JSON list of C-alpha atoms in Angstrom, two decimals:
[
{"chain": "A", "resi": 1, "resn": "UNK", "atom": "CA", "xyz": [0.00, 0.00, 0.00]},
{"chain": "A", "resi": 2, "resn": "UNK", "atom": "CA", "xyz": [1.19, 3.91, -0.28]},
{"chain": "A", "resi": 3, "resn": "UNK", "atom": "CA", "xyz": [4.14, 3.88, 2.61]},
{"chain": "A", "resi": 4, "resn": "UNK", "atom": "CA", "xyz": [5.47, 7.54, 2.62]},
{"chain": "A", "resi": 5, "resn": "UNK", "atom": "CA", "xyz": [4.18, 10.09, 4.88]},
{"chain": "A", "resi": 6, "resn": "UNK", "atom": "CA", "xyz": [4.69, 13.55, 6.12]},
{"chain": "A", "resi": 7, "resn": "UNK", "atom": "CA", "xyz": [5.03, 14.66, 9.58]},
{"chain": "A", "resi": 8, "resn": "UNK", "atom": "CA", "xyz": [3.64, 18.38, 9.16]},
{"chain": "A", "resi": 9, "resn": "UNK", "atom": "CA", "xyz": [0.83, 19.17, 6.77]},
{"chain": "A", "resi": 10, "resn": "UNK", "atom": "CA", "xyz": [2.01, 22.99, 6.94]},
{"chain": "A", "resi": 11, "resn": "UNK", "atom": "CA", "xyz": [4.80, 24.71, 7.18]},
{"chain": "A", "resi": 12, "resn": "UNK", "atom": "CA", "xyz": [5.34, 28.26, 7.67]},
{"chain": "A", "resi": 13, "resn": "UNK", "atom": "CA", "xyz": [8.72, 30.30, 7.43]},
{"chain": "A", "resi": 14, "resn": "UNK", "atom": "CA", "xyz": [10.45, 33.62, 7.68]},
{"chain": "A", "resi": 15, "resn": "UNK", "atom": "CA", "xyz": [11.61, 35.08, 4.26]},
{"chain": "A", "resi": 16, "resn": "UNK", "atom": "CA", "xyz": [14.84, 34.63, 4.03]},
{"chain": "A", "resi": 17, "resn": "UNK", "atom": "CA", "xyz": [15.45, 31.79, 6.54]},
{"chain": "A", "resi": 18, "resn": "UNK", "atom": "CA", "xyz": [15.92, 28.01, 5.88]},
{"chain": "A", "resi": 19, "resn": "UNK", "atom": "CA", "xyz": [13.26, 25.85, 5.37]},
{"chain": "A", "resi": 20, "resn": "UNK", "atom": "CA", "xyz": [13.17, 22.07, 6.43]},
{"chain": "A", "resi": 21, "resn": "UNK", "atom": "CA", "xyz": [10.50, 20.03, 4.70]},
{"chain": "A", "resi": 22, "resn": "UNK", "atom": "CA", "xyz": [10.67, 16.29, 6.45]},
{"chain": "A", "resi": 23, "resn": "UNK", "atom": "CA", "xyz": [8.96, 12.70, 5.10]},
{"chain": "A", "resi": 24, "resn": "UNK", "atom": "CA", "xyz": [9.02, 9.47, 6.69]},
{"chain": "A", "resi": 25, "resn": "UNK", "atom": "CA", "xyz": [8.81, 6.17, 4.15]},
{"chain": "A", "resi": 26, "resn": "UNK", "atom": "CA", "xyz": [7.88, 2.32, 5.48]},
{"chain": "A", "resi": 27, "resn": "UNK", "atom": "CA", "xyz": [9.05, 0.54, 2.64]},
{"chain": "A", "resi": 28, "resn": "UNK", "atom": "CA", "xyz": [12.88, -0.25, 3.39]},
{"chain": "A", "resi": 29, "resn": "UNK", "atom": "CA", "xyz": [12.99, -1.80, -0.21]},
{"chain": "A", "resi": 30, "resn": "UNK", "atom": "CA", "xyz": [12.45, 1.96, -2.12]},
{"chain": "A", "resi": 31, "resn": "UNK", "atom": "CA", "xyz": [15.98, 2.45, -3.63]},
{"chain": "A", "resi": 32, "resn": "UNK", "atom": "CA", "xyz": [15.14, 5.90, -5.14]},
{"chain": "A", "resi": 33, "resn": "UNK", "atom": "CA", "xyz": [13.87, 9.28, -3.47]},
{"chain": "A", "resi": 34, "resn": "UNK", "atom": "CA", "xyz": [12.01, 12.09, -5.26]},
{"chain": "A", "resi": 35, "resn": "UNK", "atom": "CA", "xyz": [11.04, 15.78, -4.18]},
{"chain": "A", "resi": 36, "resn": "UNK", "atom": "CA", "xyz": [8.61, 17.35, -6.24]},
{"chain": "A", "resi": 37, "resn": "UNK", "atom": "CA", "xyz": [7.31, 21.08, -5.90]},
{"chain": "A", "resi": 38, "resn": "UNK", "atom": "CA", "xyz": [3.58, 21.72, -6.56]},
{"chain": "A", "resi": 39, "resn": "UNK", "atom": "CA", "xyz": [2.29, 25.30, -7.09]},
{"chain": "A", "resi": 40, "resn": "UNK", "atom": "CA", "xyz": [-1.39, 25.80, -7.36]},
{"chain": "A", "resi": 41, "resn": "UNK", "atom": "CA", "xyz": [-3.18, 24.60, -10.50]},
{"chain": "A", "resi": 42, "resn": "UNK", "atom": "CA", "xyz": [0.20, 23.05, -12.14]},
{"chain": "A", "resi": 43, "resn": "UNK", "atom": "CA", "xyz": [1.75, 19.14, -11.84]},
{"chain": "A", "resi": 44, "resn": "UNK", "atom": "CA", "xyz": [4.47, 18.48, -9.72]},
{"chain": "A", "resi": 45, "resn": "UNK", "atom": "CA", "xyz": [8.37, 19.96, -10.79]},
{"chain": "A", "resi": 46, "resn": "UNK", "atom": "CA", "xyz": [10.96, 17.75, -10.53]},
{"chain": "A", "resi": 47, "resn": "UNK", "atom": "CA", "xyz": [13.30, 19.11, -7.76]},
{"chain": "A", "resi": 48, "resn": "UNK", "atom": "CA", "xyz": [15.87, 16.77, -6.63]},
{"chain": "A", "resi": 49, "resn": "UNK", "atom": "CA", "xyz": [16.36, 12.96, -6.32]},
{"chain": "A", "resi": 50, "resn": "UNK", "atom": "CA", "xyz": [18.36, 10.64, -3.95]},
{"chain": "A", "resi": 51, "resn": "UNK", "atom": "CA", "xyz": [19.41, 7.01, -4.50]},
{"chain": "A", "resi": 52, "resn": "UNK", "atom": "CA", "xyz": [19.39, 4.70, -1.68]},
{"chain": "A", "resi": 53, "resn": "UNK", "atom": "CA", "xyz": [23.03, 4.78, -1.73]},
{"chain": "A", "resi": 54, "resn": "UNK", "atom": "CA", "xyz": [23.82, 7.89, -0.92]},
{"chain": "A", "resi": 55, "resn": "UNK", "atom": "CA", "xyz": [22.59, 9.90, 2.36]},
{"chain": "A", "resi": 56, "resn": "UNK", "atom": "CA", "xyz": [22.81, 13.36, 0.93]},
{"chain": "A", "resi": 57, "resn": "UNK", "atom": "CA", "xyz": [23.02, 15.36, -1.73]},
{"chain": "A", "resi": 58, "resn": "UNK", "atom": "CA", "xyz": [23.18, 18.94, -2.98]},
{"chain": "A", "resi": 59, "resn": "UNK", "atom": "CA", "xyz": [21.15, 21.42, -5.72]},
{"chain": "A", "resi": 60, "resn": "UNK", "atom": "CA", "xyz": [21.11, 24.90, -6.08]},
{"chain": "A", "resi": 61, "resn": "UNK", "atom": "CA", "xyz": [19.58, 26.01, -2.54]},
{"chain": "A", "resi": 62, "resn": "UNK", "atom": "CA", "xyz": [18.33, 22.42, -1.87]},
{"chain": "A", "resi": 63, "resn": "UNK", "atom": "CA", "xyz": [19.56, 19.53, -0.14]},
{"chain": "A", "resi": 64, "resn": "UNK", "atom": "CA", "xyz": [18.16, 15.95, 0.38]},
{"chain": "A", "resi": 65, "resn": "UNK", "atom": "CA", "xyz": [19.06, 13.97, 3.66]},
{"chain": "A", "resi": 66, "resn": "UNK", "atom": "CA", "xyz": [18.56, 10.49, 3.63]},
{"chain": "A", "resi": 67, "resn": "UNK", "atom": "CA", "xyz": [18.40, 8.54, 6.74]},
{"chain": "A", "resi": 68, "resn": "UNK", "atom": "CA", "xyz": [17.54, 4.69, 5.82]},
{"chain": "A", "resi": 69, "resn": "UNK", "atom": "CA", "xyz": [18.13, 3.66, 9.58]},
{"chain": "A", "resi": 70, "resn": "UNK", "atom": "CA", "xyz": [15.01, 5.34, 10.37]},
{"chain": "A", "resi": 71, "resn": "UNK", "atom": "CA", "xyz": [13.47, 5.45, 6.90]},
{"chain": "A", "resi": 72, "resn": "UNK", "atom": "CA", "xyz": [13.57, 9.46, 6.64]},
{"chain": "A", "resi": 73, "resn": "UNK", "atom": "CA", "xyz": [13.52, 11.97, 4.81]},
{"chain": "A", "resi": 74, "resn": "UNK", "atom": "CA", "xyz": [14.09, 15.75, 4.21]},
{"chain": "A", "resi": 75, "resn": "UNK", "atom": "CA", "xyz": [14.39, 18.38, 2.13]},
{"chain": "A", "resi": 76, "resn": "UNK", "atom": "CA", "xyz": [16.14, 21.79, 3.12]},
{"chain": "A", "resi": 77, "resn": "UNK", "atom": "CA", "xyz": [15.80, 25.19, 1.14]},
{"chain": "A", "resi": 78, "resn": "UNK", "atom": "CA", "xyz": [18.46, 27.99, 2.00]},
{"chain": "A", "resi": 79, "resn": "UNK", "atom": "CA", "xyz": [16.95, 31.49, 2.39]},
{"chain": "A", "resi": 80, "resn": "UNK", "atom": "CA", "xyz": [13.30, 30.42, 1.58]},
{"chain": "A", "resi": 81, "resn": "UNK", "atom": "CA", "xyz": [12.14, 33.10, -1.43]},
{"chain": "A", "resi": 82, "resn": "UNK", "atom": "CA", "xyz": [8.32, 33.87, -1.65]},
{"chain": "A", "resi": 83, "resn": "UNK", "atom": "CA", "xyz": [8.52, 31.83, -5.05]},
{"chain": "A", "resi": 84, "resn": "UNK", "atom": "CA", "xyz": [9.25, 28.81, -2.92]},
{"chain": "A", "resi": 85, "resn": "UNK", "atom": "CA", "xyz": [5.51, 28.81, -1.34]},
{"chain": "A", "resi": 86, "resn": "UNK", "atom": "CA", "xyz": [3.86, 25.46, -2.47]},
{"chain": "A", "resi": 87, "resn": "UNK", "atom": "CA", "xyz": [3.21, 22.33, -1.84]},
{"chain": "A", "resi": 88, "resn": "UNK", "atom": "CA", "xyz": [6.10, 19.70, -1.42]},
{"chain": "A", "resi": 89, "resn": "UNK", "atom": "CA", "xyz": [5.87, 16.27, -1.66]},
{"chain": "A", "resi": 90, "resn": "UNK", "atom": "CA", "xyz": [8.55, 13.33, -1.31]},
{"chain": "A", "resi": 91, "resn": "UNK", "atom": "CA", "xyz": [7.91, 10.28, -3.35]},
{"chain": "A", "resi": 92, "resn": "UNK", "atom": "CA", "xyz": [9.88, 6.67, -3.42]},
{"chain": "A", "resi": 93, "resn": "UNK", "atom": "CA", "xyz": [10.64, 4.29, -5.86]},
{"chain": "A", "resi": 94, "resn": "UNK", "atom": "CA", "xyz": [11.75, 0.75, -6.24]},
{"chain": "A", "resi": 95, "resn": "UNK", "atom": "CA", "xyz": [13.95, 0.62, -9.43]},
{"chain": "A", "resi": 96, "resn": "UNK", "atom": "CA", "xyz": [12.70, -2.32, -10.44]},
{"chain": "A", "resi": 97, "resn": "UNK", "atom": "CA", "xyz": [9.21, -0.66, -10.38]},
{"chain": "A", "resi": 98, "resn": "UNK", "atom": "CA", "xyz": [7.26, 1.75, -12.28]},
{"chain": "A", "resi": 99, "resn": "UNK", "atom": "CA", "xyz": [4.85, 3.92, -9.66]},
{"chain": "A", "resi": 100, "resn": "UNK", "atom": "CA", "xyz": [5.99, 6.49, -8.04]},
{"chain": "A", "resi": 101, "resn": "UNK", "atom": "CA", "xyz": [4.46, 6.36, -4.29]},
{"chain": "A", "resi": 102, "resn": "UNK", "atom": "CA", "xyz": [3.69, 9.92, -2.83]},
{"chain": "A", "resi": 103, "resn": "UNK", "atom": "CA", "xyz": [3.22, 11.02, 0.43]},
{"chain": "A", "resi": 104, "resn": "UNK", "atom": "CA", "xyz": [0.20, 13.58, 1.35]},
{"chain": "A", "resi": 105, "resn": "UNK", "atom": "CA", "xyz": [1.94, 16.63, 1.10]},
{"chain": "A", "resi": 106, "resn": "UNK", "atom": "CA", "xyz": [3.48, 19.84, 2.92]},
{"chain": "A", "resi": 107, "resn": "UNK", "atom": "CA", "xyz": [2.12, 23.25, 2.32]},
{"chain": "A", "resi": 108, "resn": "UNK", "atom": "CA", "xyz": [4.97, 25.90, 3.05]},
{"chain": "A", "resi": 109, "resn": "UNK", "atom": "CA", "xyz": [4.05, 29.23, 3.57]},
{"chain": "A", "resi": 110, "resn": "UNK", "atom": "CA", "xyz": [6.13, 32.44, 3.38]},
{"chain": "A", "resi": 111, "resn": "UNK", "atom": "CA", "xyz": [6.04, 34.93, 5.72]},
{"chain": "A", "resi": 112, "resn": "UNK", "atom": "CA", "xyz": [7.17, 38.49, 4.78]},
{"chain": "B", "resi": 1, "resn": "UNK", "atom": "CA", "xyz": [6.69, 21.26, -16.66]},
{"chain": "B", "resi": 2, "resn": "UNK", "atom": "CA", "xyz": [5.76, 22.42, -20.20]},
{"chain": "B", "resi": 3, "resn": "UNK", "atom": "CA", "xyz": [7.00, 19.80, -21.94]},
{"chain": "B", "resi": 4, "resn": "UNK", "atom": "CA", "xyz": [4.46, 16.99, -21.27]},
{"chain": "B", "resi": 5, "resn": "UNK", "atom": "CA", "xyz": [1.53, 18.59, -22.52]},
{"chain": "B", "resi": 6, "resn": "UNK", "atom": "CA", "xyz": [-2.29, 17.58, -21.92]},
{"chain": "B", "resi": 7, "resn": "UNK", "atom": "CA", "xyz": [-5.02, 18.99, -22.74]},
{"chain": "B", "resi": 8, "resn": "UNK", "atom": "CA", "xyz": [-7.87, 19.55, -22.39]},
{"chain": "B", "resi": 9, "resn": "UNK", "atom": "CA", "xyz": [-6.78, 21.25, -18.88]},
{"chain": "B", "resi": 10, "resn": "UNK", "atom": "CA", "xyz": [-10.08, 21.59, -17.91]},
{"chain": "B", "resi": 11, "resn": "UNK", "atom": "CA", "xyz": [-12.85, 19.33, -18.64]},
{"chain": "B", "resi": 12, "resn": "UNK", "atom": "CA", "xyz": [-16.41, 19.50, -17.47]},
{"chain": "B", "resi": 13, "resn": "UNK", "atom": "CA", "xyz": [-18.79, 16.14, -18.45]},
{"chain": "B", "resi": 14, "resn": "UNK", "atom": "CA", "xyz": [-22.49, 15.04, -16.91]},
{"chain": "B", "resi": 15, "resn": "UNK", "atom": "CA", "xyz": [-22.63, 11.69, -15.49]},
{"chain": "B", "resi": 16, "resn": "UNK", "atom": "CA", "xyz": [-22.90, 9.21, -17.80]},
{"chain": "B", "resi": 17, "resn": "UNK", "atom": "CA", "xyz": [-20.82, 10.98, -20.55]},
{"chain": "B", "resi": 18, "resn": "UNK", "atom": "CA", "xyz": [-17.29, 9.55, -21.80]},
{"chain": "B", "resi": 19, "resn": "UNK", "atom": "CA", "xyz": [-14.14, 11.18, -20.76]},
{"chain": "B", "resi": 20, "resn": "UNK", "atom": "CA", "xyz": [-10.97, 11.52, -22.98]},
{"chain": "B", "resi": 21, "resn": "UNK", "atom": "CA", "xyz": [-7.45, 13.57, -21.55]},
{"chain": "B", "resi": 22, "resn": "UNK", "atom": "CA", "xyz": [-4.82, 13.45, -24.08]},
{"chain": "B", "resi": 23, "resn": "UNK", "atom": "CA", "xyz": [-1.13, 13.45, -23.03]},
{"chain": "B", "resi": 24, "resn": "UNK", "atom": "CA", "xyz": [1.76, 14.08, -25.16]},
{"chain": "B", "resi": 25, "resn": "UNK", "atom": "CA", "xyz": [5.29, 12.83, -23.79]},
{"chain": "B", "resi": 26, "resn": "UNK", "atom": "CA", "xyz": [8.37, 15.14, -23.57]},
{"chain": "B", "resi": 27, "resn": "UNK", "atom": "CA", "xyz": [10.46, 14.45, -26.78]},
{"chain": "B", "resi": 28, "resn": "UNK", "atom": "CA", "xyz": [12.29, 11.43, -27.11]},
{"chain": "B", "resi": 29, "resn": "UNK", "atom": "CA", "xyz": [10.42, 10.44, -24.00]},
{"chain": "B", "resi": 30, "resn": "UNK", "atom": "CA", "xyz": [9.13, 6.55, -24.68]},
{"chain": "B", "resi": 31, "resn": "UNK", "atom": "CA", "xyz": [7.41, 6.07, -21.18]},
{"chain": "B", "resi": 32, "resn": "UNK", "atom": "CA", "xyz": [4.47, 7.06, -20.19]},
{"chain": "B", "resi": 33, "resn": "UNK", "atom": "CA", "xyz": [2.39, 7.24, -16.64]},
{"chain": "B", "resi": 34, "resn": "UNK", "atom": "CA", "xyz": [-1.01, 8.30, -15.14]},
{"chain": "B", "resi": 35, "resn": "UNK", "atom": "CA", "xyz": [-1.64, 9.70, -12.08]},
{"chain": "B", "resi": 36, "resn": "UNK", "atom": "CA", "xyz": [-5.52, 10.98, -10.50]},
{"chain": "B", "resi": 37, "resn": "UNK", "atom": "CA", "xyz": [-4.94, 13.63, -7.49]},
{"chain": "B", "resi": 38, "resn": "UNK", "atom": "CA", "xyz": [-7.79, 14.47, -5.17]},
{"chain": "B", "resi": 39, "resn": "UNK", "atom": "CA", "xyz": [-7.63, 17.85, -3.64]},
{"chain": "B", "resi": 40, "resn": "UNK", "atom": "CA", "xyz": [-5.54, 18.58, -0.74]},
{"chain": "B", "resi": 41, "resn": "UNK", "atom": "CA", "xyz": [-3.81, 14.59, -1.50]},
{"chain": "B", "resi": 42, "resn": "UNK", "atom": "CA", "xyz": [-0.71, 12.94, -3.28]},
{"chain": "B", "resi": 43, "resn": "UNK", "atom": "CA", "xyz": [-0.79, 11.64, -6.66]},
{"chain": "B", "resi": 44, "resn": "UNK", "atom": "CA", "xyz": [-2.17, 8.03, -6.65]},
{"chain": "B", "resi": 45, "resn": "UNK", "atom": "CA", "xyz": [-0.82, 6.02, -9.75]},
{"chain": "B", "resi": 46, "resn": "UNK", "atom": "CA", "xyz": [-3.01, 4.10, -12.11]},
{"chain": "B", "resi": 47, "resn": "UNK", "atom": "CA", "xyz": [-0.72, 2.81, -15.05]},
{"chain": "B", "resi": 48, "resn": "UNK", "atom": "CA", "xyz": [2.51, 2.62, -16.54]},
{"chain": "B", "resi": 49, "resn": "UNK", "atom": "CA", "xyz": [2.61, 2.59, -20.60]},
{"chain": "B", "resi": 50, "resn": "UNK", "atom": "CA", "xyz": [5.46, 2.20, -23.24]},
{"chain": "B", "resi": 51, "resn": "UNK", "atom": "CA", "xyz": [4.67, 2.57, -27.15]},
{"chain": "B", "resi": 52, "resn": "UNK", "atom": "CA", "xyz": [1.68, 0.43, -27.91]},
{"chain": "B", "resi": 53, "resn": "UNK", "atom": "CA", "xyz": [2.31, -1.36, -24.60]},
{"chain": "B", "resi": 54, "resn": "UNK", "atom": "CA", "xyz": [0.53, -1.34, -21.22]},
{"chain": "B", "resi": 55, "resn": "UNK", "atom": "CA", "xyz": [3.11, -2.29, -18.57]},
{"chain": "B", "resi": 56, "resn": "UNK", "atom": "CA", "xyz": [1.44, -1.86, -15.22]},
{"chain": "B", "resi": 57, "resn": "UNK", "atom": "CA", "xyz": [-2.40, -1.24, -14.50]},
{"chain": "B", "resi": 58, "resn": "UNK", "atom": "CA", "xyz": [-2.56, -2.18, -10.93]},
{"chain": "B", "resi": 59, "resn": "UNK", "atom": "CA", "xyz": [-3.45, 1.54, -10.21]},
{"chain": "B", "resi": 60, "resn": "UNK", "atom": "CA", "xyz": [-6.58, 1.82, -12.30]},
{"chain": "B", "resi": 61, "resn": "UNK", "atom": "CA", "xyz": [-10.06, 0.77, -11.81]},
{"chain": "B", "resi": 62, "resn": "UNK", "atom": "CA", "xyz": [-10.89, -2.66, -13.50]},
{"chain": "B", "resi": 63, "resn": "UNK", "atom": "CA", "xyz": [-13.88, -0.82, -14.79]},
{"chain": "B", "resi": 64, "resn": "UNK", "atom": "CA", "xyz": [-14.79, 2.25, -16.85]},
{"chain": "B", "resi": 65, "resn": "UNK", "atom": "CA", "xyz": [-11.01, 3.52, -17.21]},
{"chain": "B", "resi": 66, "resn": "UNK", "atom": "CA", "xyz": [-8.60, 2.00, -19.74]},
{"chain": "B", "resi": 67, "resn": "UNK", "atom": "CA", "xyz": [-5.36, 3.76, -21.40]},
{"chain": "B", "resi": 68, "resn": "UNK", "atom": "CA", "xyz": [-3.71, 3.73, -24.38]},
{"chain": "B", "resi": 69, "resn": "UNK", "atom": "CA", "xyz": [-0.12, 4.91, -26.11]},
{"chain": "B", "resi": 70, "resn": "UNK", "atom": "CA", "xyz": [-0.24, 4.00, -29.98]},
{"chain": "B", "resi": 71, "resn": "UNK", "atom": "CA", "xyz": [2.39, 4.08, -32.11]},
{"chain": "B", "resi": 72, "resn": "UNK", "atom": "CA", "xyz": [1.67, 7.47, -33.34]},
{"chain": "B", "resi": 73, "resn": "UNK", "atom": "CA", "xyz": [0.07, 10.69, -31.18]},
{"chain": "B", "resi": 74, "resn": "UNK", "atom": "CA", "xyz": [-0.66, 11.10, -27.86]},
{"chain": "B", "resi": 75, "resn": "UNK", "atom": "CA", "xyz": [-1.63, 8.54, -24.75]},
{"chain": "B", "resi": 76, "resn": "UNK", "atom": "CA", "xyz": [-5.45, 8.67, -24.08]},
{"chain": "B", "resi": 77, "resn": "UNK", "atom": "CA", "xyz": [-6.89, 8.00, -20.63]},
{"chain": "B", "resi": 78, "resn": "UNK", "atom": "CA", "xyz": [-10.60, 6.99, -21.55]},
{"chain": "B", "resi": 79, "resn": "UNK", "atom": "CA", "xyz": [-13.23, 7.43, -18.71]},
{"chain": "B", "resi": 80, "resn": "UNK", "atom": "CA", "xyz": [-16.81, 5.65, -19.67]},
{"chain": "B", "resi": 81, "resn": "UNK", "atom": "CA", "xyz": [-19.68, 6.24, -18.16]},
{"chain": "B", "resi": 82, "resn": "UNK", "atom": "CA", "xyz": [-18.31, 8.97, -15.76]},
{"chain": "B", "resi": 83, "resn": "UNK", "atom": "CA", "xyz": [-19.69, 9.32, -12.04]},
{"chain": "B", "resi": 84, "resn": "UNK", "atom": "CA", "xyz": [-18.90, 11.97, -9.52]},
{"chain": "B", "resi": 85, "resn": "UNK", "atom": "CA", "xyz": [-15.85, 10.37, -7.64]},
{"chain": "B", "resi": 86, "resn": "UNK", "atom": "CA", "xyz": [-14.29, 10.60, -11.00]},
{"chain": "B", "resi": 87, "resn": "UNK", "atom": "CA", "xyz": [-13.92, 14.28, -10.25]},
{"chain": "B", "resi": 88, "resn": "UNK", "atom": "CA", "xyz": [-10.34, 14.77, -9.88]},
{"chain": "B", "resi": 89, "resn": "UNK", "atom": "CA", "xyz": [-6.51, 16.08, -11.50]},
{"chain": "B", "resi": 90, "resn": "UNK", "atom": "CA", "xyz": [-5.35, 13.54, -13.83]},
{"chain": "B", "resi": 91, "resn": "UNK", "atom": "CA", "xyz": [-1.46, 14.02, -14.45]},
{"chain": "B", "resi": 92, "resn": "UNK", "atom": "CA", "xyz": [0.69, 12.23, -16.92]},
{"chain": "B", "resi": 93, "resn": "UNK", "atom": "CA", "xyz": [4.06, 12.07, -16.66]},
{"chain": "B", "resi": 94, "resn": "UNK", "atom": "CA", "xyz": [7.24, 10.48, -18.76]},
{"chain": "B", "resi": 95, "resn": "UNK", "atom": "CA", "xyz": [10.92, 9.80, -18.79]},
{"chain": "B", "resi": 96, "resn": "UNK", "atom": "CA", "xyz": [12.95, 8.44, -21.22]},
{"chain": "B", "resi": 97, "resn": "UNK", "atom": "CA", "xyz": [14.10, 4.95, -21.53]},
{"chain": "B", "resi": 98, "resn": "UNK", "atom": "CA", "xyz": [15.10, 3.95, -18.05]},
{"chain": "B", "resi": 99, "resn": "UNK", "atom": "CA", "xyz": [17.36, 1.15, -18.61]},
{"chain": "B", "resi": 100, "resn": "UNK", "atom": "CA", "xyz": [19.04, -0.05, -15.82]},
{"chain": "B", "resi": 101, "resn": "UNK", "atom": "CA", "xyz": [18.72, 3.50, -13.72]},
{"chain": "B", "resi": 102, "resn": "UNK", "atom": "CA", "xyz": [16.25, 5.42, -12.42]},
{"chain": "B", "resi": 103, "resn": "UNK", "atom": "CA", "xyz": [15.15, 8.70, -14.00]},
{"chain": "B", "resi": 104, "resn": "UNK", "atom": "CA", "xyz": [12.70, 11.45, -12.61]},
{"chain": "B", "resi": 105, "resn": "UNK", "atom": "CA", "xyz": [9.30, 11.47, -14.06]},
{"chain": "B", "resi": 106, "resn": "UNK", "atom": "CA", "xyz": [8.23, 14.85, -15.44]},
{"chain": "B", "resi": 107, "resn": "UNK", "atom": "CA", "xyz": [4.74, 15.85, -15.33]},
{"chain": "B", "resi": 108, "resn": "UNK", "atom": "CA", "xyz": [2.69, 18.16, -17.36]},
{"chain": "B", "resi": 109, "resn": "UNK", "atom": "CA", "xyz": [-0.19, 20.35, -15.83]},
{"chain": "B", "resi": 110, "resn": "UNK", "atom": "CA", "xyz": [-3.05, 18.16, -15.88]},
{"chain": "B", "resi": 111, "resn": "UNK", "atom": "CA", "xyz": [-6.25, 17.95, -16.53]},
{"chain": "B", "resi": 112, "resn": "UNK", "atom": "CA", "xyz": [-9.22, 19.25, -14.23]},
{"chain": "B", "resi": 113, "resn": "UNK", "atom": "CA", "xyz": [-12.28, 16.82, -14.86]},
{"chain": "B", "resi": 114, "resn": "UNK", "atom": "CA", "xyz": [-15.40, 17.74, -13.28]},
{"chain": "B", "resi": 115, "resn": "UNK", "atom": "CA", "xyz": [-18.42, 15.93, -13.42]},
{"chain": "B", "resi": 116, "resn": "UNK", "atom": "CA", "xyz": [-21.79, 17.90, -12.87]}
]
């Protein structure tokens, strides 16, 4: 069944300050980690991807933290912009597989 | 996201009435997927098609729904005989041949179906 989840459905930050999105998955098999960006009335954007065998990595103001000892997930955004405010989800794969699974959802909010 | 492209992106139909959303892959872009979103929810998947080929249903509805990629133009999600709980965002999304990797899906907008 769908295995990832979010811990907070909202999220609210300061302009300018970091943002920490966070996801927890069930399925210790999923070998491949998406974040996706949803703004309002448009399909999820492709932000940044893990493999299972890695436990970080780096894009331009984002990083993805992979914990599989706990089966968690983040995402981080440095100096949140007002064109960040959407709705993030984290999605897992198997590689062998073709569905993504997503979780629910965060809704981060930007505060002037 | 602009290059998957569906349309219609909004689609309004009575109960009863056939659905159709169209989705045209990014180029060079051999795999396609479905997903339906309900408001304020994740994408759910329904199924997984190459060229000509359906490779994984096991998200759609036995019933009503089937899909299609032909050889030439643009996968079709068919609805029949729509009812109300149809009323959802239907995304599509490809990526090129995946061979032994993984590669991010890219979605286009999708398509707003609402039935009255």
């Amino acid at each position: 069944g769908e295995s990832v989840g979010l811990h907070l459905p909202t999220l609210s930050v300061q302009e300018g300050d970091n943002s920490i999105i966070n996801c927890a998955y069930s399925n210790s098999a999923s070998d491949y980690f998406i974040w996706y960006k949803q703004e309002s009335g448009k399909g999820p954007q492709f932000i940044i991807d893990i493999r299972s065998n890695m436990d970080k990595r780096q894009g331009q103001r984002v990083t993805v933290l992979l914990n599989k000892t706990v089966k968690h997930l983040s995402l981080q955004i440095a100096a949140t912009q007002p064109g960040d405010s959407a709705v993030y989800f984290c999605a897992e794969k198997y590689s062998s597989a073709s569905k993504i699974i997503f979780g629910s959802g965060t809704r981060l909010s930007i505060r002037p | 996201n602009a290059g998957v492209m569906q349309n219609p992106r909004h689609l309004v139909r009575r109960r009863g009435q056939e659905a159709r959303l169209r989705c045209s892959p990014m180029k060079g872009h051999s795999h396609v997927y479905w997903y339906r979103q309900l408001p304020e929810e994740g994408l759910k998947f329904m199924v997984y098609l190459q060229k000509e080929n359906i490779i994984d249903e096991s998200g759609m509805p036995k019933e009503r729904f089937s899909a299609e990629f032909p050889k030439e133009g643009p996968s079709i999600l068919r609805i029949q005989q729509v009812v109300r709980g149809d009323s959802a965002a239907y995304f599509c999304a490809s990526s090129p041949e995946e061979g032994t990797g993984v590669m991010p899906q890219h979605f286009g907008d999708g398509t707003r179906l609402s039935i009255l």
